[in-house]
Amino acid sequence: MNAQGATRTGPGPDEWAADEITRVGVVGCGTMGAGFAETCALAGLDVLVAVPGEDSAARGRARLVRSLDHGVRKGRVAESEREEVLSRVAFTIDLAGLGDRQLVLEAVPEREEAKREVFGVLGKVVGDPSAILASTTSSIPIVNLARGTDRASQVVGVHFFNPVTVLPLVELTGSLLTAGSVLDRAEVFVSGVLGKRVIRSADRAGFVVNALLVPYLLAAVRMVESGFADAEDIDAGMTLGCAHPMGPLALADHVGLDTLAAVGQAMYEEFHEPLYAPPPLLSRMVAGGLLGRKTGQGFYRHG
Ligand SMILES: NC(=O)c1ccc[n+]([C@@H]2O[C@H](COP(=O)([O-])OP(=O)(O)OC[C@H]3O[C@@H](n4cnc5c(N)ncnc54)[C@H](O)[C@@H]3O)[C@@H](O)[C@H]2O)c1
């Protein structure tokens, strides 16, 4: 046991190797669920996506098609591959349909109760006791999700970045209850099969990336709030002075100001560190629906 929970160990003799995972499940087909489904299908896996209803399935499939078409235009996906990739992804409106999966990724909205409910059902319906049950949560403790199931040792956090098909990083997290062999197999799957670069993080709100990024973005919001400098100048400072590809306020608009506020709040509740607390300007912009790119207005006007 270490700060990350589980210790690194090899797989047990009765467990399959991670590259034997061929049947994956996904719960939710929004931004992250669809991205994960597409990434797995591109890797040649059989993907079954559980959604709440037929409408959701139609929206999920349309999202996949749009993303694949974009991939074809960008040369990331071969035209000849498109139909085959799509044929690898099926939908179900019944979580019990995921019974034969070897790995399931939960990607429903960031609400602990909803996620725990999904894990409770997965624990009952997924037949293989060595199946990996994963969540792509950004801030909910993995141990809380693990406690929602009767197989806490199989639960891991696998935090992808948006867009999943493009960004190579994954933060892998075990809780204090995760078996070391499960974490190791999850790492082999994510890196060896999906081709991502895995970094490991302790089960702490924000993991590695947000623990560094969020206080930086919030500091930029506070600069605007106090009249220290305006958004354009702050962003120019970091793009032109530090060679960052995007300034902090443009990045905040891209992430979504509601998401930034929610992740900051979760980190503040965990560590009680004032630098993580969303400043009042951010909270008021969220209350006003000025969420950034997704609503057309944040620190900048979009579209
Ligand atoms: N969007 C990001 O940039 C990002 C990045 C990393 C991690 N995350 C995390 O990924 C998770 C999903 O976020 P998202 O941005 O994809 O959300 P989203 O709102 O785009 O998608 C969530 C989907 O889940 C579906 N859903 C809700 N309840 C369900 C249920 N019981 N069963 C099946 N489907 C259900 C919804 O219909 C929706 O399509 C969250 O935990 C979020 O914190 C998001």
Tab-separated table of N, CA, C and O in Angstrom, residues 56-125:
chain	number	residue	atom	x	y	z
A	56	SER	N	-31.441	9.054	-26.471
A	56	SER	CA	-30.047	9.183	-26.075
A	56	SER	C	-29.148	8.335	-26.984
A	56	SER	O	-28.043	8.751	-27.352
A	57	ALA	N	-29.641	7.151	-27.354
A	57	ALA	CA	-28.867	6.279	-28.257
A	57	ALA	C	-28.698	6.969	-29.611
A	57	ALA	O	-27.600	6.968	-30.187
A	58	ALA	N	-29.777	7.581	-30.095
A	58	ALA	CA	-29.709	8.258	-31.404
A	58	ALA	C	-28.719	9.426	-31.332
A	58	ALA	O	-27.898	9.612	-32.239
A	59	ARG	N	-28.795	10.188	-30.240
A	59	ARG	CA	-27.865	11.332	-30.095
A	59	ARG	C	-26.421	10.840	-29.985
A	59	ARG	O	-25.510	11.408	-30.556
A	60	GLY	N	-26.244	9.741	-29.235
A	60	GLY	CA	-24.904	9.176	-29.041
A	60	GLY	C	-24.316	8.709	-30.357
A	60	GLY	O	-23.157	8.973	-30.672
A	61	ARG	N	-25.159	8.013	-31.152
A	61	ARG	CA	-24.653	7.517	-32.444
A	61	ARG	C	-24.310	8.694	-33.360
A	61	ARG	O	-23.282	8.699	-34.035
A	62	ALA	N	-25.169	9.736	-33.340
A	62	ALA	CA	-24.912	10.909	-34.195
A	62	ALA	C	-23.595	11.575	-33.780
A	62	ALA	O	-22.814	12.017	-34.618
A	63	ARG	N	-23.354	11.624	-32.479
A	63	ARG	CA	-22.105	12.221	-31.976
A	63	ARG	C	-20.888	11.438	-32.490
A	63	ARG	O	-19.902	12.006	-32.916
A	64	LEU	N	-21.027	10.114	-32.441
A	64	LEU	CA	-19.937	9.243	-32.932
A	64	LEU	C	-19.674	9.457	-34.415
A	64	LEU	O	-18.528	9.571	-34.850
A	65	VAL	N	-20.772	9.502	-35.175
A	65	VAL	CA	-20.648	9.663	-36.630
A	65	VAL	C	-19.968	11.001	-36.935
A	65	VAL	O	-19.047	11.067	-37.754
A	66	ARG	N	-20.409	12.071	-36.230
A	66	ARG	CA	-19.806	13.406	-36.462
A	66	ARG	C	-18.307	13.373	-36.191
A	66	ARG	O	-17.501	13.889	-36.937
A	67	SER	N	-17.958	12.732	-35.070
A	67	SER	CA	-16.551	12.710	-34.685
A	67	SER	C	-15.723	11.884	-35.676
A	67	SER	O	-14.612	12.262	-36.048
A	68	LEU	N	-16.286	10.737	-36.103
A	68	LEU	CA	-15.555	9.908	-37.079
A	68	LEU	C	-15.374	10.661	-38.396
A	68	LEU	O	-14.301	10.637	-38.993
A	69	ASP	N	-16.443	11.360	-38.824
A	69	ASP	CA	-16.352	12.121	-40.078
A	69	ASP	C	-15.289	13.204	-39.962
A	69	ASP	O	-14.532	13.456	-40.902
A	70	HIS	N	-15.239	13.820	-38.790
A	70	HIS	CA	-14.218	14.840	-38.548
A	70	HIS	C	-12.827	14.182	-38.626
A	70	HIS	O	-11.911	14.724	-39.235
A	71	GLY	N	-12.719	12.979	-38.040
A	71	GLY	CA	-11.455	12.237	-38.073
A	71	GLY	C	-11.037	11.909	-39.504
A	71	GLY	O	-9.856	11.972	-39.847
A	72	VAL	N	-12.031	11.574	-40.350
A	72	VAL	CA	-11.728	11.263	-41.758
A	72	VAL	C	-11.222	12.532	-42.447
A	72	VAL	O	-10.201	12.512	-43.144
A	73	ARG	N	-11.929	13.669	-42.183
A	73	ARG	CA	-11.497	14.936	-42.827
A	73	ARG	C	-10.081	15.309	-42.408
A	73	ARG	O	-9.299	15.822	-43.182
A	74	LYS	N	-9.754	15.017	-41.132
A	74	LYS	CA	-8.427	15.384	-40.619
A	74	LYS	C	-7.346	14.358	-40.973
A	74	LYS	O	-6.185	14.503	-40.603
A	75	GLY	N	-7.782	13.224	-41.581
A	75	GLY	CA	-6.823	12.188	-41.949
A	75	GLY	C	-6.442	11.277	-40.778
A	75	GLY	O	-5.517	10.474	-40.863
A	76	ARG	N	-7.191	11.402	-39.665
A	76	ARG	CA	-6.929	10.577	-38.481
A	76	ARG	C	-7.554	9.179	-38.653
A	76	ARG	O	-7.094	8.199	-38.077
A	77	VAL	N	-8.642	9.113	-39.448
A	77	VAL	CA	-9.353	7.848	-39.679
A	77	VAL	C	-9.428	7.644	-41.190
A	77	VAL	O	-9.742	8.588	-41.932
A	78	ALA	N	-9.131	6.407	-41.633
A	78	ALA	CA	-9.207	6.128	-43.077
A	78	ALA	C	-10.681	5.998	-43.464
A	78	ALA	O	-11.478	5.415	-42.717
A	79	GLU	N	-11.042	6.557	-44.610
A	79	GLU	CA	-12.428	6.495	-45.108
A	79	GLU	C	-12.925	5.038	-45.102
A	79	GLU	O	-14.046	4.741	-44.695
A	80	SER	N	-12.022	4.119	-45.533
A	80	SER	CA	-12.396	2.709	-45.642
A	80	SER	C	-12.677	2.076	-44.269
A	80	SER	O	-13.342	1.058	-44.169
A	81	GLU	N	-12.178	2.728	-43.199
A	81	GLU	CA	-12.309	2.171	-41.853
A	81	GLU	C	-13.639	2.571	-41.192
A	81	GLU	O	-14.099	1.960	-40.245
A	82	ARG	N	-14.207	3.663	-41.705
A	82	ARG	CA	-15.325	4.336	-41.032
A	82	ARG	C	-16.485	3.380	-40.691
A	82	ARG	O	-16.917	3.293	-39.541
A	83	GLU	N	-16.980	2.655	-41.707
A	83	GLU	CA	-18.144	1.793	-41.499
A	83	GLU	C	-17.828	0.670	-40.516
A	83	GLU	O	-18.635	0.315	-39.660
A	84	GLU	N	-16.606	0.146	-40.660
A	84	GLU	CA	-16.199	-0.971	-39.790
A	84	GLU	C	-16.138	-0.515	-38.327
A	84	GLU	O	-16.596	-1.213	-37.422
A	85	VAL	N	-15.595	0.676	-38.124
A	85	VAL	CA	-15.495	1.207	-36.760
A	85	VAL	C	-16.899	1.377	-36.186
A	85	VAL	O	-17.189	0.965	-35.058
A	86	LEU	N	-17.793	1.967	-37.000
A	86	LEU	CA	-19.167	2.189	-36.530
A	86	LEU	C	-19.860	0.868	-36.198
A	86	LEU	O	-20.616	0.779	-35.223
A	87	SER	N	-19.569	-0.159	-37.002
A	87	SER	CA	-20.237	-1.450	-36.793
A	87	SER	C	-19.782	-2.117	-35.493
A	87	SER	O	-20.427	-3.041	-35.006
A	88	ARG	N	-18.680	-1.657	-34.931
A	88	ARG	CA	-18.200	-2.250	-33.668
A	88	ARG	C	-18.907	-1.663	-32.447
A	88	ARG	O	-18.696	-2.111	-31.336
A	89	VAL	N	-19.700	-0.610	-32.663
A	89	VAL	CA	-20.344	0.051	-31.509
A	89	VAL	C	-21.847	-0.226	-31.519
A	89	VAL	O	-22.549	0.135	-32.467
A	90	ALA	N	-22.332	-0.880	-30.458
A	90	ALA	CA	-23.767	-1.137	-30.330
A	90	ALA	C	-24.288	-0.400	-29.103
A	90	ALA	O	-23.506	0.010	-28.229
A	91	PHE	N	-25.598	-0.222	-29.035
A	91	PHE	CA	-26.209	0.507	-27.917
A	91	PHE	C	-27.211	-0.377	-27.196
A	91	PHE	O	-27.830	-1.249	-27.803
A	92	THR	N	-27.368	-0.147	-25.905
A	92	THR	CA	-28.424	-0.812	-25.138
A	92	THR	C	-29.038	0.213	-24.199
A	92	THR	O	-28.358	1.145	-23.769
A	93	ILE	N	-30.324	0.031	-23.895
A	93	ILE	CA	-30.924	0.946	-22.913
A	93	ILE	C	-31.085	0.225	-21.572
A	93	ILE	O	-31.762	0.707	-20.680
A	94	ASP	N	-30.416	-0.929	-21.458
A	94	ASP	CA	-30.512	-1.720	-20.236
A	94	ASP	C	-29.090	-2.001	-19.730
A	94	ASP	O	-28.318	-2.679	-20.408
A	95	LEU	N	-28.784	-1.497	-18.536
A	95	LEU	CA	-27.431	-1.718	-17.988
A	95	LEU	C	-27.089	-3.205	-17.888
A	95	LEU	O	-25.924	-3.590	-17.968
A	96	ALA	N	-28.126	-4.028	-17.712
A	96	ALA	CA	-27.892	-5.479	-17.602
A	96	ALA	C	-27.295	-6.034	-18.892
A	96	ALA	O	-26.658	-7.095	-18.891
A	97	GLY	N	-27.455	-5.289	-19.997
A	97	GLY	CA	-26.878	-5.701	-21.279
A	97	GLY	C	-25.354	-5.754	-21.232
A	97	GLY	O	-24.720	-6.367	-22.092
A	98	LEU	N	-24.758	-5.103	-20.214
A	98	LEU	CA	-23.292	-5.071	-20.124
A	98	LEU	C	-22.724	-6.300	-19.407
A	98	LEU	O	-21.533	-6.339	-19.086
A	99	GLY	N	-23.586	-7.287	-19.167
A	99	GLY	CA	-23.205	-8.464	-18.373
A	99	GLY	C	-21.966	-9.201	-18.843
A	99	GLY	O	-21.235	-9.777	-18.027
A	100	ASP	N	-21.683	-9.210	-20.161
A	100	ASP	CA	-20.544	-10.002	-20.658
A	100	ASP	C	-19.283	-9.157	-20.862
A	100	ASP	O	-18.328	-9.612	-21.494
A	101	ARG	N	-19.283	-7.929	-20.359
A	101	ARG	CA	-18.131	-7.042	-20.623
A	101	ARG	C	-16.953	-7.351	-19.697
A	101	ARG	O	-17.129	-7.750	-18.546
A	102	GLN	N	-15.736	-7.108	-20.214
A	102	GLN	CA	-14.514	-7.337	-19.411
A	102	GLN	C	-14.018	-6.056	-18.766
A	102	GLN	O	-13.244	-6.089	-17.802
A	103	LEU	N	-14.449	-4.930	-19.315
A	103	LEU	CA	-14.130	-3.617	-18.729
A	103	LEU	C	-15.308	-2.701	-19.044
A	103	LEU	O	-15.808	-2.708	-20.177
A	104	VAL	N	-15.762	-1.967	-18.034
A	104	VAL	CA	-16.844	-0.998	-18.262
A	104	VAL	C	-16.372	0.355	-17.766
A	104	VAL	O	-15.845	0.470	-16.651
A	105	LEU	N	-16.557	1.383	-18.599
A	105	LEU	CA	-16.237	2.752	-18.187
A	105	LEU	C	-17.530	3.503	-17.923
A	105	LEU	O	-18.388	3.612	-18.806
A	106	GLU	N	-17.673	4.010	-16.712
A	106	GLU	CA	-18.828	4.855	-16.370
A	106	GLU	C	-18.503	6.285	-16.761
A	106	GLU	O	-17.451	6.813	-16.368
A	107	ALA	N	-19.395	6.917	-17.566
A	107	ALA	CA	-19.170	8.302	-18.030
A	107	ALA	C	-20.486	9.084	-17.977
A	107	ALA	O	-20.872	9.753	-18.933
A	108	VAL	N	-21.199	8.950	-16.850
A	108	VAL	CA	-22.444	9.720	-16.677
A	108	VAL	C	-22.064	11.056	-16.022
A	108	VAL	O	-20.928	11.243	-15.597
A	109	PRO	N	-22.998	12.029	-15.941
A	109	PRO	CA	-22.628	13.347	-15.409
A	109	PRO	C	-22.030	13.284	-13.994
A	109	PRO	O	-22.252	12.324	-13.241
A	110	GLU	N	-21.279	14.338	-13.683
A	110	GLU	CA	-20.467	14.385	-12.457
A	110	GLU	C	-21.344	14.566	-11.206
A	110	GLU	O	-21.273	15.590	-10.516
A	111	ARG	N	-22.193	13.572	-10.907
A	111	ARG	CA	-22.999	13.596	-9.679
A	111	ARG	C	-22.773	12.278	-8.962
A	111	ARG	O	-23.026	11.198	-9.514
A	112	GLU	N	-22.317	12.393	-7.720
A	112	GLU	CA	-21.905	11.181	-7.003
A	112	GLU	C	-23.032	10.152	-6.879
A	112	GLU	O	-22.809	8.955	-7.078
A	113	GLU	N	-24.233	10.634	-6.571
A	113	GLU	CA	-25.334	9.697	-6.356
A	113	GLU	C	-25.608	8.884	-7.632
A	113	GLU	O	-25.793	7.663	-7.578
A	114	ALA	N	-25.631	9.606	-8.777
A	114	ALA	CA	-25.915	8.929	-10.054
A	114	ALA	C	-24.816	7.910	-10.366
A	114	ALA	O	-25.084	6.787	-10.805
A	115	LYS	N	-23.583	8.287	-10.098
A	115	LYS	CA	-22.479	7.376	-10.409
A	115	LYS	C	-22.512	6.148	-9.489
A	115	LYS	O	-22.292	5.021	-9.925
A	116	ARG	N	-22.776	6.389	-8.215
A	116	ARG	CA	-22.824	5.249	-7.273
A	116	ARG	C	-23.916	4.270	-7.668
A	116	ARG	O	-23.750	3.050	-7.551
A	117	GLU	N	-25.020	4.828	-8.150
A	117	GLU	CA	-26.123	3.952	-8.566
A	117	GLU	C	-25.667	3.068	-9.738
A	117	GLU	O	-25.927	1.862	-9.747
A	118	VAL	N	-24.971	3.690	-10.697
A	118	VAL	CA	-24.466	2.913	-11.847
A	118	VAL	C	-23.524	1.811	-11.347
A	118	VAL	O	-23.645	0.648	-11.745
A	119	PHE	N	-22.608	2.150	-10.443
A	119	PHE	CA	-21.649	1.148	-9.950
A	119	PHE	C	-22.365	0.036	-9.197
A	119	PHE	O	-21.977	-1.140	-9.290
A	120	GLY	N	-23.424	0.390	-8.463
A	120	GLY	CA	-24.194	-0.629	-7.738
A	120	GLY	C	-24.755	-1.648	-8.717
A	120	GLY	O	-24.641	-2.871	-8.509
A	121	VAL	N	-25.327	-1.155	-9.826
A	121	VAL	CA	-25.917	-2.067	-10.818
A	121	VAL	C	-24.809	-2.874	-11.512
A	121	VAL	O	-24.922	-4.091	-11.675
A	122	LEU	N	-23.702	-2.181	-11.889
A	122	LEU	CA	-22.614	-2.902	-12.587
A	122	LEU	C	-22.093	-4.055	-11.730
A	122	LEU	O	-21.832	-5.151	-12.236
A	123	GLY	N	-21.951	-3.808	-10.431
A	123	GLY	CA	-21.471	-4.852	-9.523
A	123	GLY	C	-22.360	-6.082	-9.565
A	123	GLY	O	-21.887	-7.214	-9.411
A	124	LYS	N	-23.653	-5.855	-9.816
A	124	LYS	CA	-24.589	-6.998	-9.837
A	124	LYS	C	-24.649	-7.676	-11.199
A	124	LYS	O	-24.802	-8.888	-11.292
A	125	VAL	N	-24.574	-6.876	-12.290
A	125	VAL	CA	-24.850	-7.481	-13.602
A	125	VAL	C	-23.618	-7.965	-14.368
A	125	VAL	O	-23.737	-8.848	-15.218
